[in-house]
């Protein structure tokens, strides 16, 4: 298969069907911090198509700040139950307000309240205050729609390099890599 996104989606569909996990679409996104170190954390993958891979987050979080200074990012996932590792390198761009609104609507009310109440990645004096703060937000918004804060949206990682690894117990993993050359994907293999 010459299209890495199509190949990835085939694996992703199977992974979702068979997943024993609660968080079935968690993927690790790595950004590059100002200090040059990579910053990696899991996010929920929303969609993957020919335009790229989308995740939602606070735009002014640590990852958002990293991406505003350096759009280059990595995205990695390991699906143990189907024996597939996927790795992406690419540039992240912000999704449109319309797309962010659609993702916002799909969030639970509590997730919307949490998002509109807290500033992700900012210091927190006391974790025990979280529930009381959320309860305050519930009461404040009772009977009202929770609007998407301008600080929440998403990023689309537009890949330039993809590697799909089929895990083999004997360690003879099949590593298929795809590099974007102009508008075309070049396919090759790597030793395990
Ligand atoms: C399974 C899982 C899924 C997560 N999904 C998201 C997500 O979709 N968006 C998000 O902003 N944070 C998500 N988080 C929290 C992030 O891992 C991270 O703590 C947060 O985004 C702050 O990262 P930052 O300070 O590097 O920006 C998730 C965490 C886990 C464990």
XYZ file of N, CA, C and O and ligand atoms in Angstrom:
799
model
N 0.850 -1.198 0.000
C 0.000 0.000 0.000
C 0.887 1.251 0.000
O 1.753 1.380 0.851
N 0.661 2.154 -0.962
C 1.555 3.301 -1.095
C 1.113 4.526 -0.321
O 1.827 5.510 -0.253
N -0.100 4.429 0.259
C -0.588 5.576 1.017
C -0.518 5.243 2.511
O -1.275 4.412 3.005
N 0.402 5.898 3.244
C 0.587 5.528 4.652
C -0.640 5.801 5.513
O -0.881 5.099 6.494
N -1.422 6.825 5.141
C -2.605 7.156 5.957
C -3.664 6.060 5.791
O -4.305 5.634 6.758
N -3.792 5.602 4.550
C -4.752 4.520 4.303
C -4.318 3.266 5.077
O -5.135 2.604 5.727
N -3.019 2.979 5.029
C -2.498 1.803 5.746
C -2.688 1.987 7.256
O -3.118 1.063 7.965
N -2.402 3.201 7.744
C -2.572 3.484 9.179
C -4.034 3.315 9.582
O -4.344 2.705 10.608
N -4.935 3.865 8.774
C -6.363 3.794 9.118
C -6.868 2.362 9.160
O -7.742 2.033 9.967
N -6.312 1.535 8.294
C -6.703 0.118 8.301
C -6.327 -0.505 9.659
O -7.129 -1.185 10.300
N -5.107 -0.214 10.096
C -4.663 -0.724 11.410
C -5.492 -0.108 12.539
O -5.844 -0.790 13.497
N -5.752 1.200 12.422
C -6.479 1.904 13.500
C -7.882 1.314 13.665
O -8.338 1.081 14.776
N -8.545 1.060 12.516
C -9.898 0.470 12.584
C -9.866 -0.862 13.324
O -10.681 -1.140 14.192
N -8.884 -1.701 12.964
C -8.757 -3.014 13.602
C -8.435 -2.851 15.093
O -8.985 -3.549 15.953
N -7.537 -1.899 15.388
C -7.153 -1.656 16.790
C -8.374 -1.240 17.609
O -8.550 -1.688 18.740
N -9.229 -0.398 17.036
C -10.431 0.050 17.744
C -11.392 -1.109 17.975
O -11.915 -1.288 19.079
N -11.576 -1.900 16.936
C -12.495 -3.051 17.024
C -12.108 -4.010 18.132
O -12.929 -4.530 18.856
N -10.792 -4.219 18.252
C -10.304 -5.254 19.169
C -9.751 -4.712 20.480
O -9.208 -5.472 21.284
N -9.834 -3.412 20.681
C -9.127 -2.823 21.824
C -9.698 -3.249 23.173
O -10.896 -3.133 23.406
N -8.826 -3.693 24.089
C -9.275 -3.978 25.448
C -9.178 -2.720 26.330
O -9.525 -2.757 27.499
N -8.701 -1.622 25.764
C -8.419 -0.429 26.571
C -9.632 0.482 26.707
O -10.537 0.454 25.867
N -9.608 1.307 27.762
C -10.663 2.319 27.896
C -10.362 3.496 26.966
O -11.233 4.023 26.321
N -9.107 3.899 26.957
C -8.703 5.027 26.100
C -8.159 4.432 24.813
O -6.959 4.198 24.675
N -9.034 4.197 23.885
C -8.672 3.376 22.727
C -7.847 4.126 21.683
O -7.214 3.513 20.847
N -7.907 5.446 21.703
C -7.222 6.193 20.641
C -6.099 7.070 21.176
O -5.775 8.101 20.581
N -5.520 6.661 22.317
C -4.421 7.455 22.871
C -3.174 7.292 22.003
O -2.801 6.178 21.636
N -2.579 8.426 21.645
C -1.322 8.416 20.884
C -0.358 9.389 21.560
O -0.787 10.343 22.210
N 0.928 9.137 21.412
C 1.925 9.991 22.053
C 2.367 11.078 21.069
O 2.822 10.760 19.963
N 2.196 12.324 21.477
C 2.635 13.436 20.626
C 3.872 14.061 21.258
O 3.871 14.388 22.452
N 4.905 14.226 20.465
C 6.147 14.837 20.945
C 6.366 16.164 20.240
O 6.330 16.225 19.006
N 6.580 17.176 21.062
C 6.923 18.490 20.512
C 8.348 18.808 20.962
O 8.933 18.066 21.760
N 8.877 19.913 20.460
C 10.241 20.277 20.838
C 10.186 21.555 21.660
O 9.660 22.574 21.197
N 10.679 21.466 22.888
C 10.640 22.620 23.787
C 11.701 23.643 23.439
O 12.643 23.360 22.692
N 11.531 24.813 24.002
C 12.488 25.904 23.773
C 13.902 25.496 24.176
O 14.891 25.948 23.615
N 13.988 24.607 25.211
C 15.302 24.163 25.690
C 15.889 23.048 24.812
O 16.937 22.489 25.126
N 15.188 22.687 23.735
C 15.706 21.677 22.806
C 15.338 20.257 23.156
O 15.546 19.343 22.356
N 14.785 20.052 24.355
C 14.367 18.696 24.730
C 13.018 18.370 24.103
O 12.152 19.251 24.018
N 12.801 17.086 23.738
C 11.453 16.719 23.310
C 10.514 16.673 24.512
O 10.936 16.337 25.624
N 9.270 17.016 24.283
C 8.208 16.938 25.295
C 7.179 15.965 24.755
O 6.560 16.230 23.730
N 6.976 14.836 25.441
C 6.039 13.832 24.934
C 4.892 13.645 25.915
O 5.099 13.674 27.126
N 3.703 13.468 25.367
C 2.524 13.191 26.206
C 1.460 12.555 25.322
O 1.475 12.712 24.101
N 0.520 11.849 26.003
C -0.548 11.202 25.245
C -1.708 12.163 25.027
O -2.032 12.971 25.894
N -2.302 12.047 23.855
C -3.541 12.770 23.548
C -4.464 11.783 22.829
O -4.047 10.688 22.443
N -5.697 12.233 22.656
C -6.684 11.398 21.997
C -6.677 11.733 20.503
O -6.898 12.891 20.138
N -6.415 10.741 19.676
C -6.408 10.990 18.230
C -7.846 11.073 17.743
O -8.651 10.166 17.974
N -8.176 12.165 17.057
C -9.562 12.383 16.626
C -9.824 11.842 15.230
O -10.878 11.281 14.954
N -8.922 12.103 14.318
C -9.126 11.626 12.945
C -7.802 11.609 12.200
O -6.849 12.298 12.586
N -7.781 10.807 11.151
C -6.602 10.757 10.280
C -7.119 10.634 8.850
O -7.881 9.728 8.549
N -6.723 11.576 8.010
C -7.084 11.471 6.590
C -5.947 12.056 5.765
O -4.867 12.339 6.313
N -6.181 12.258 4.482
C -5.086 12.678 3.612
C -4.513 14.040 4.024
O -3.389 14.383 3.660
N -5.258 14.799 4.845
C -4.749 16.112 5.281
C -3.823 15.990 6.485
O -3.034 16.880 6.764
N -3.969 14.890 7.244
C -3.118 14.704 8.410
C -3.858 14.096 9.589
O -4.957 13.555 9.431
N -3.243 14.194 10.775
C -3.798 13.562 11.982
C -4.144 14.641 12.993
O -3.301 15.495 13.303
N -5.374 14.585 13.505
C -5.876 15.674 14.350
C -5.974 15.267 15.817
O -6.455 14.176 16.130
N -5.504 16.152 16.687
C -5.769 16.003 18.120
C -6.213 17.363 18.662
O -5.905 18.407 18.076
N -6.961 17.337 19.752
C -7.497 18.577 20.323
C -6.828 18.863 21.655
O -6.482 17.944 22.396
N -6.697 20.137 21.940
C -6.001 20.520 23.166
C -6.164 22.015 23.412
O -6.804 22.721 22.625
N -5.582 22.482 24.507
C -5.521 23.921 24.759
C -4.391 24.472 23.875
O -3.258 23.958 23.909
N -4.716 25.525 23.161
C -3.721 26.083 22.235
C -2.577 26.757 22.989
O -1.480 26.900 22.459
N -2.859 27.171 24.235
C -1.815 27.858 25.016
C -1.183 26.944 26.082
O -0.540 27.408 27.001
N -1.388 25.640 25.943
C -0.732 24.680 26.849
C 0.760 24.631 26.516
O 1.214 25.275 25.556
N 1.497 23.827 27.272
C 2.929 23.694 26.977
C 3.138 23.208 25.535
O 3.976 23.732 24.801
N 2.325 22.216 25.133
C 2.492 21.696 23.757
C 2.108 22.746 22.730
O 2.718 22.865 21.673
N 1.055 23.540 23.064
C 0.618 24.600 22.148
C 1.710 25.642 21.988
O 1.976 26.119 20.882
N 2.358 25.975 23.109
C 3.442 26.965 23.037
C 4.625 26.413 22.255
O 5.221 27.102 21.441
N 4.938 25.125 22.515
C 6.036 24.503 21.745
C 5.731 24.612 20.251
O 6.587 24.994 19.448
N 4.487 24.268 19.885
C 4.136 24.220 18.455
C 4.084 25.604 17.822
O 4.313 25.734 16.614
N 3.789 26.628 18.656
C 3.751 27.968 18.061
C 5.171 28.430 17.717
O 5.367 29.270 16.864
N 6.166 27.849 18.386
C 7.552 28.237 18.095
C 8.243 27.274 17.148
O 9.180 27.627 16.447
N 7.779 26.028 17.159
C 8.372 25.018 16.275
C 7.275 24.021 15.917
O 6.842 23.244 16.764
N 6.840 24.085 14.682
C 5.677 23.278 14.261
C 6.020 21.794 14.111
O 5.138 20.966 13.951
N 7.306 21.474 14.183
C 7.694 20.071 13.974
C 7.301 19.213 15.169
O 7.545 19.593 16.315
N 6.731 18.053 14.872
C 6.273 17.178 15.953
C 6.363 15.724 15.527
O 6.487 15.408 14.332
N 6.306 14.846 16.522
C 6.251 13.408 16.280
C 4.957 12.866 16.875
O 4.419 13.438 17.834
N 4.460 11.806 16.313
C 3.261 11.150 16.869
C 3.529 9.650 16.795
O 3.919 9.130 15.743
N 3.364 8.985 17.932
C 3.716 7.564 18.030
C 2.614 6.795 18.723
O 2.008 7.314 19.669
N 2.367 5.589 18.265
C 1.404 4.744 18.975
C 1.847 3.281 18.882
O 2.474 2.873 17.905
N 1.556 2.562 19.952
C 1.806 1.106 19.976
C 0.497 0.421 20.332
O -0.088 0.713 21.388
N 0.027 -0.434 19.434
C -1.176 -1.204 19.703
C -0.757 -2.649 19.956
O -0.558 -3.443 19.011
N -0.628 -2.980 21.223
C -0.121 -4.295 21.614
C -1.014 -5.423 21.109
O -0.521 -6.469 20.676
N -2.326 -5.192 21.150
C -3.262 -6.274 20.818
C -3.285 -6.617 19.334
O -3.797 -7.654 18.953
N -2.751 -5.742 18.487
C -2.643 -6.118 17.060
C -1.176 -6.075 16.594
O -0.889 -6.309 15.426
N -0.270 -5.772 17.517
C 1.162 -5.838 17.189
C 1.631 -4.803 16.178
O 2.471 -5.100 15.326
N 1.097 -3.595 16.299
C 1.479 -2.546 15.341
C 2.005 -1.316 16.081
O 1.395 -0.837 17.043
N 3.162 -0.822 15.617
C 3.662 0.482 16.055
C 3.582 1.422 14.856
O 3.947 1.036 13.732
N 3.112 2.654 15.096
C 3.106 3.655 14.020
C 3.861 4.881 14.504
O 3.717 5.290 15.663
N 4.680 5.432 13.622
C 5.452 6.638 13.963
C 5.284 7.662 12.845
O 5.417 7.316 11.661
N 5.025 8.890 13.244
C 4.871 9.973 12.270
C 5.802 11.122 12.635
O 5.980 11.421 13.814
N 6.324 11.778 11.606
C 6.982 13.071 11.796
C 6.265 14.035 10.879
O 5.900 13.660 9.745
N 6.055 15.246 11.347
C 5.384 16.202 10.469
C 5.328 17.573 11.092
O 5.886 17.820 12.170
N 4.642 18.450 10.399
C 4.459 19.821 10.877
C 3.014 19.989 11.322
O 2.103 19.511 10.641
N 2.843 20.661 12.457
C 1.479 20.834 12.985
C 0.930 22.194 12.600
O 1.627 23.206 12.689
N -0.328 22.174 12.176
C -1.020 23.434 11.930
C -2.313 23.421 12.723
O -2.872 22.341 12.985
N -2.774 24.616 13.099
C -4.009 24.692 13.886
C -5.211 24.355 13.005
O -5.242 24.759 11.842
N -6.163 23.614 13.545
C -7.384 23.337 12.780
C -8.263 24.600 12.798
O -8.062 25.493 13.609
N -9.231 24.648 11.899
C -10.078 25.848 11.792
C -11.033 25.937 12.992
O -11.271 24.937 13.683
N -11.617 27.128 13.185
C -12.604 27.313 14.256
C -13.801 26.391 14.046
O -14.345 25.851 15.007
N -14.191 26.207 12.786
C -15.351 25.349 12.492
C -15.059 23.907 12.933
O -15.894 23.251 13.548
N -13.864 23.440 12.605
C -13.514 22.070 13.017
C -13.444 21.969 14.541
O -13.919 20.996 15.130
N -12.839 22.988 15.168
C -12.722 22.975 16.643
C -14.118 22.938 17.262
O -14.351 22.217 18.238
N -15.053 23.705 16.670
C -16.431 23.724 17.210
C -17.057 22.338 17.138
O -17.750 21.917 18.063
N -16.824 21.635 16.037
C -17.387 20.284 15.894
C -16.828 19.356 16.968
O -17.559 18.592 17.589
N -15.524 19.423 17.188
C -14.912 18.571 18.220
C -15.411 18.966 19.611
O -15.638 18.116 20.459
N -15.588 20.279 19.803
C -16.069 20.771 21.100
C -17.442 20.177 21.416
O -17.708 19.729 22.526
N -18.308 20.147 20.384
C -19.671 19.622 20.585
C -19.658 18.159 20.990
O -20.561 17.681 21.665
N -18.629 17.426 20.539
C -18.588 15.988 20.831
C -18.065 15.699 22.249
O -18.061 14.557 22.692
N -17.630 16.751 22.959
C -17.122 16.532 24.324
C -18.269 16.454 25.321
O -19.312 17.097 25.136
N -18.031 15.697 26.388
C -19.048 15.625 27.452
C -19.144 16.996 28.119
O -18.206 17.805 28.041
N -20.242 17.231 28.777
C -20.423 18.528 29.445
C -19.338 18.756 30.501
O -18.791 19.846 30.608
N -19.015 17.707 31.259
C -17.973 17.870 32.278
C -16.624 18.195 31.642
O -15.860 19.013 32.167
N -16.339 17.571 30.504
C -15.072 17.872 29.822
C -15.088 19.327 29.346
O -14.083 20.039 29.445
N -16.231 19.774 28.847
C -16.333 21.178 28.412
C -16.134 22.120 29.596
O -15.414 23.114 29.494
N -16.771 21.770 30.731
C -16.652 22.626 31.921
C -15.217 22.682 32.411
O -14.678 23.748 32.722
N -14.587 21.500 32.460
C -13.185 21.447 32.911
C -12.317 22.306 31.993
O -11.498 23.106 32.457
N -12.534 22.131 30.706
C -11.704 22.864 29.747
C -11.899 24.360 29.883
O -10.939 25.130 29.794
N -13.130 24.780 30.103
C -13.348 26.232 30.154
C -12.966 26.818 31.519
O -12.895 28.022 31.667
N -12.695 25.949 32.495
C -12.406 26.439 33.846
C -10.908 26.490 34.161
O -10.458 27.329 34.932
N -10.164 25.561 33.554
C -8.740 25.470 33.914
C -7.829 25.934 32.770
O -8.259 26.001 31.612
N -6.592 26.240 33.134
C -5.580 26.644 32.147
C -4.535 25.537 32.116
O -3.648 25.499 32.985
N -4.661 24.665 31.149
C -3.768 23.509 31.090
C -2.295 23.933 31.099
O -1.923 24.889 30.428
N -1.522 23.173 31.856
C -0.060 23.320 31.968
C 0.373 24.451 32.909
O 1.565 24.644 33.125
N -0.590 25.219 33.439
C -0.244 26.254 34.432
C -0.092 25.593 35.800
O -0.729 24.561 36.062
N 0.721 26.153 36.687
C 0.881 25.549 38.022
C -0.439 25.502 38.786
O -1.305 26.367 38.596
N -0.571 24.491 39.655
C -1.773 24.332 40.481
C -1.314 24.235 41.926
O -0.483 23.381 42.256
N -1.860 25.102 42.794
C -1.393 25.120 44.187
C -1.824 23.861 44.924
O -1.050 23.280 45.685
N -3.056 23.400 44.666
C -3.586 22.326 45.494
C -4.534 21.429 44.692
O -5.662 21.840 44.396
N -4.104 20.202 44.362
C -4.955 19.310 43.547
C -6.304 19.022 44.199
O -7.260 18.709 43.505
N -6.383 19.138 45.538
C -7.653 18.815 46.192
C -8.726 19.873 45.890
O -9.902 19.673 46.173
N -8.314 20.999 45.304
C -9.289 22.053 44.980
C -10.009 21.781 43.653
O -10.983 22.451 43.317
N -9.538 20.781 42.893
C -10.056 20.577 41.533
C -11.567 20.340 41.504
O -12.288 20.937 40.715
N -12.030 19.431 42.398
C -13.456 19.072 42.351
C -14.345 20.238 42.757
O -15.404 20.463 42.155
N -13.889 20.981 43.761
C -14.686 22.132 44.202
C -14.758 23.162 43.080
O -15.808 23.759 42.825
N -13.653 23.346 42.369
C -13.639 24.320 41.271
C -14.594 23.872 40.154
O -15.348 24.678 39.606
N -14.553 22.558 39.863
C -15.450 22.042 38.822
C -16.911 22.203 39.247
O -17.765 22.590 38.446
N -17.177 21.917 40.520
C -18.550 22.049 41.025
C -19.015 23.510 40.901
O -20.151 23.775 40.487
N -18.131 24.420 41.201
C -18.445 25.853 41.055
C -18.809 26.162 39.610
O -19.780 26.877 39.336
N -18.039 25.589 38.685
C -18.290 25.836 37.255
C -19.632 25.234 36.841
O -20.379 25.828 36.057
N -19.946 24.061 37.399
C -21.240 23.419 37.085
C -22.385 24.359 37.464
O -23.324 24.552 36.698
N -22.275 24.911 38.674
C -23.348 25.781 39.155
C -23.423 27.069 38.342
O -24.498 27.521 37.963
N -22.263 27.594 38.036
C -22.204 28.848 37.276
C -22.831 28.705 35.894
O -23.441 29.624 35.371
N -22.649 27.512 35.307
C -23.151 27.289 33.942
C -24.495 26.563 33.913
O -24.955 26.188 32.828
N -25.100 26.360 35.070
C -26.339 25.560 35.113
C -27.352 26.089 34.098
O -27.618 27.300 34.041
N -27.860 25.190 33.268
C -28.885 25.573 32.291
C -28.348 26.334 31.097
O -29.100 26.756 30.229
N -27.037 26.532 31.064
C -26.458 27.306 29.945
C -25.493 26.438 29.133
O -24.870 25.518 29.680
N -25.379 26.773 27.888
C -24.408 26.087 27.038
C -22.991 26.486 27.476
O -22.788 27.635 27.902
N -22.070 25.550 27.399
C -20.678 25.910 27.724
C -19.981 26.243 26.407
O -19.844 25.387 25.534
N -19.568 27.479 26.283
C -18.939 27.895 25.018
C -17.490 27.447 24.931
O -16.793 27.392 25.943
N -17.068 27.162 23.728
C -15.663 26.785 23.530
C -14.770 27.999 23.781
O -14.951 29.035 23.139
N -13.809 27.854 24.726
C -12.888 28.982 24.915
C -11.997 29.142 23.679
O -11.680 28.149 23.022
N -11.596 30.357 23.395
C -10.721 30.602 22.236
C -9.376 29.902 22.407
O -8.641 29.704 21.452
N -9.069 29.557 23.667
C -7.786 28.900 23.943
C -7.842 27.392 23.726
O -6.860 26.694 23.981
N -8.982 26.874 23.291
C -9.083 25.427 23.041
C -9.377 25.187 21.562
O -10.235 25.840 20.976
N -8.646 24.266 20.999
C -8.844 23.935 19.586
C -8.114 22.655 19.273
O -8.123 21.720 20.075
N -7.457 22.640 18.151
C -6.749 21.407 17.806
C -5.632 21.667 16.822
O -5.488 22.771 16.278
N -4.847 20.633 16.646
C -3.745 20.678 15.689
C -3.868 19.508 14.726
O -4.340 18.435 15.110
N -3.421 19.771 13.520
C -3.348 18.700 12.523
C -1.875 18.486 12.206
O -1.197 19.421 11.755
N -1.391 17.286 12.485
C -0.007 16.965 12.132
C -0.007 16.506 10.678
O -0.672 15.523 10.326
N 0.681 17.275 9.849
C 0.744 16.955 8.415
C 2.041 16.169 8.194
O 3.137 16.725 8.297
N 1.924 14.872 7.960
C 3.131 14.040 7.985
C 4.040 14.211 6.768
O 3.569 14.436 5.657
N 5.330 14.084 7.040
C 6.322 14.034 5.957
C 7.055 12.687 5.999
O 7.717 12.301 5.042
N 6.948 11.999 7.140
C 7.583 10.688 7.276
C 6.693 9.813 8.153
O 6.166 10.266 9.177
N 6.521 8.567 7.721
C 5.695 7.614 8.481
C 6.416 6.277 8.508
O 7.010 5.864 7.494
N 6.385 5.626 9.669
C 6.872 4.247 9.716
C 5.818 3.378 10.385
O 5.323 3.711 11.462
N 5.474 2.278 9.741
C 4.555 1.302 10.326
C 5.344 0.032 10.581
O 5.981 -0.501 9.658
N 5.319 -0.414 11.833
C 6.092 -1.602 12.214
C 5.138 -2.725 12.604
O 4.270 -2.537 13.458
N 5.294 -3.853 11.930
C 4.532 -5.051 12.318
C 5.429 -5.865 13.229
O 6.475 -6.368 12.800
N 5.009 -5.978 14.480
C 5.831 -6.647 15.495
C 5.862 -8.158 15.254
O 4.845 -8.765 14.931
N 7.064 -8.719 15.384
C 7.216 -10.176 15.287
C 7.899 -10.661 16.559
O 8.892 -10.059 16.988
N 7.385 -11.738 17.140
C 7.970 -12.296 18.373
C 9.455 -12.585 18.202
O 10.243 -12.433 19.127
N 9.854 -13.040 16.998
C 11.270 -13.378 16.768
C 12.119 -12.134 16.485
O 13.272 -12.231 16.121
N 11.510 -10.966 16.655
C 12.155 -9.658 16.473
C 12.434 -9.321 15.012
O 13.107 -8.350 14.718
N 11.918 -10.141 14.101
C 12.096 -9.803 12.683
C 10.936 -8.898 12.248
O 10.148 -9.228 11.354
N 10.856 -7.784 12.934
C 9.760 -6.855 12.665
C 9.806 -6.364 11.219
O 10.884 -6.137 10.671
N 8.628 -6.177 10.666
C 8.549 -5.630 9.310
C 8.335 -4.118 9.434
O 7.302 -3.668 9.928
N 9.352 -3.375 9.039
C 9.286 -1.916 9.160
C 9.124 -1.287 7.786
O 10.065 -1.300 6.981
N 7.952 -0.747 7.542
C 7.694 -0.091 6.256
C 7.727 1.410 6.489
O 7.040 1.917 7.379
N 8.565 2.109 5.708
C 8.623 3.561 5.908
C 8.238 4.294 4.641
O 8.457 3.816 3.522
N 7.639 5.436 4.864
C 7.088 6.257 3.783
C 7.660 7.661 3.942
O 7.494 8.276 4.993
N 8.328 8.149 2.897
C 8.858 9.521 2.933
C 8.163 10.328 1.849
O 7.997 9.838 0.723
N 7.800 11.532 2.208
C 7.125 12.375 1.223
C 8.167 13.051 0.340
O 9.030 13.785 0.822
N 8.099 12.755 -0.950
C 9.010 13.383 -1.913
C 8.130 14.210 -2.830
O 7.411 13.648 -3.663
N 8.151 15.523 -2.647
C 7.212 16.381 -3.388
C 5.807 16.040 -2.912
O 5.500 16.172 -1.740
N 4.979 15.553 -3.846
C 3.593 15.206 -3.462
C 3.409 13.705 -3.359
O 2.310 13.233 -3.105
N 4.474 12.962 -3.610
C 4.360 11.495 -3.671
C 5.038 10.850 -2.471
O 6.074 11.322 -2.004
N 4.479 9.732 -2.032
C 5.111 8.960 -0.969
C 6.071 7.943 -1.585
O 5.707 7.227 -2.522
N 7.288 7.908 -1.069
C 8.252 6.893 -1.467
C 8.261 5.826 -0.375
O 8.382 6.156 0.807
N 8.136 4.579 -0.782
C 8.036 3.504 0.201
C 9.328 2.714 0.275
O 9.954 2.442 -0.769
N 9.757 2.373 1.472
C 10.951 1.538 1.634
C 10.828 0.717 2.900
O 9.814 0.786 3.611
N 11.870 -0.052 3.182
C 11.852 -0.906 4.376
C 13.127 -0.649 5.183
O 14.154 -0.266 4.622
N 13.026 -0.899 6.488
C 14.196 -0.740 7.353
C 14.484 -2.079 8.029
O 13.547 -2.847 8.331
N 15.751 -2.324 8.330
C 16.092 -3.541 9.059
C 15.486 -3.463 10.453
O 15.333 -2.379 11.013
N 15.163 -4.638 11.010
C 14.450 -4.617 12.303
C 15.317 -4.145 13.465
O 14.816 -3.699 14.479
C -5.009 8.580 27.637
C -4.801 10.053 27.697
C -5.437 10.885 26.771
C -5.262 12.263 26.818
N -5.874 13.032 25.859
C -5.623 14.364 25.829
C -6.124 15.156 24.763
O -6.792 14.684 23.826
N -5.836 16.472 24.785
C -5.076 17.057 25.770
O -4.861 18.255 25.727
N -4.573 16.309 26.777
C -4.819 14.979 26.825
N -4.291 14.213 27.842
C -3.426 14.878 28.844
C -2.019 15.042 28.245
O -1.309 13.809 28.316
C -1.198 16.134 28.926
O -1.104 15.893 30.301
C -1.806 17.524 28.696
O -2.220 17.686 27.368
C -0.812 18.611 29.061
O 0.332 18.466 28.262
P 1.342 19.693 28.042
O 1.494 20.362 29.382
O 2.608 19.070 27.555
O 0.726 20.611 27.008
C -4.451 12.836 27.827
C -3.796 12.001 28.734
C -3.972 10.645 28.678
C -3.230 9.775 29.669
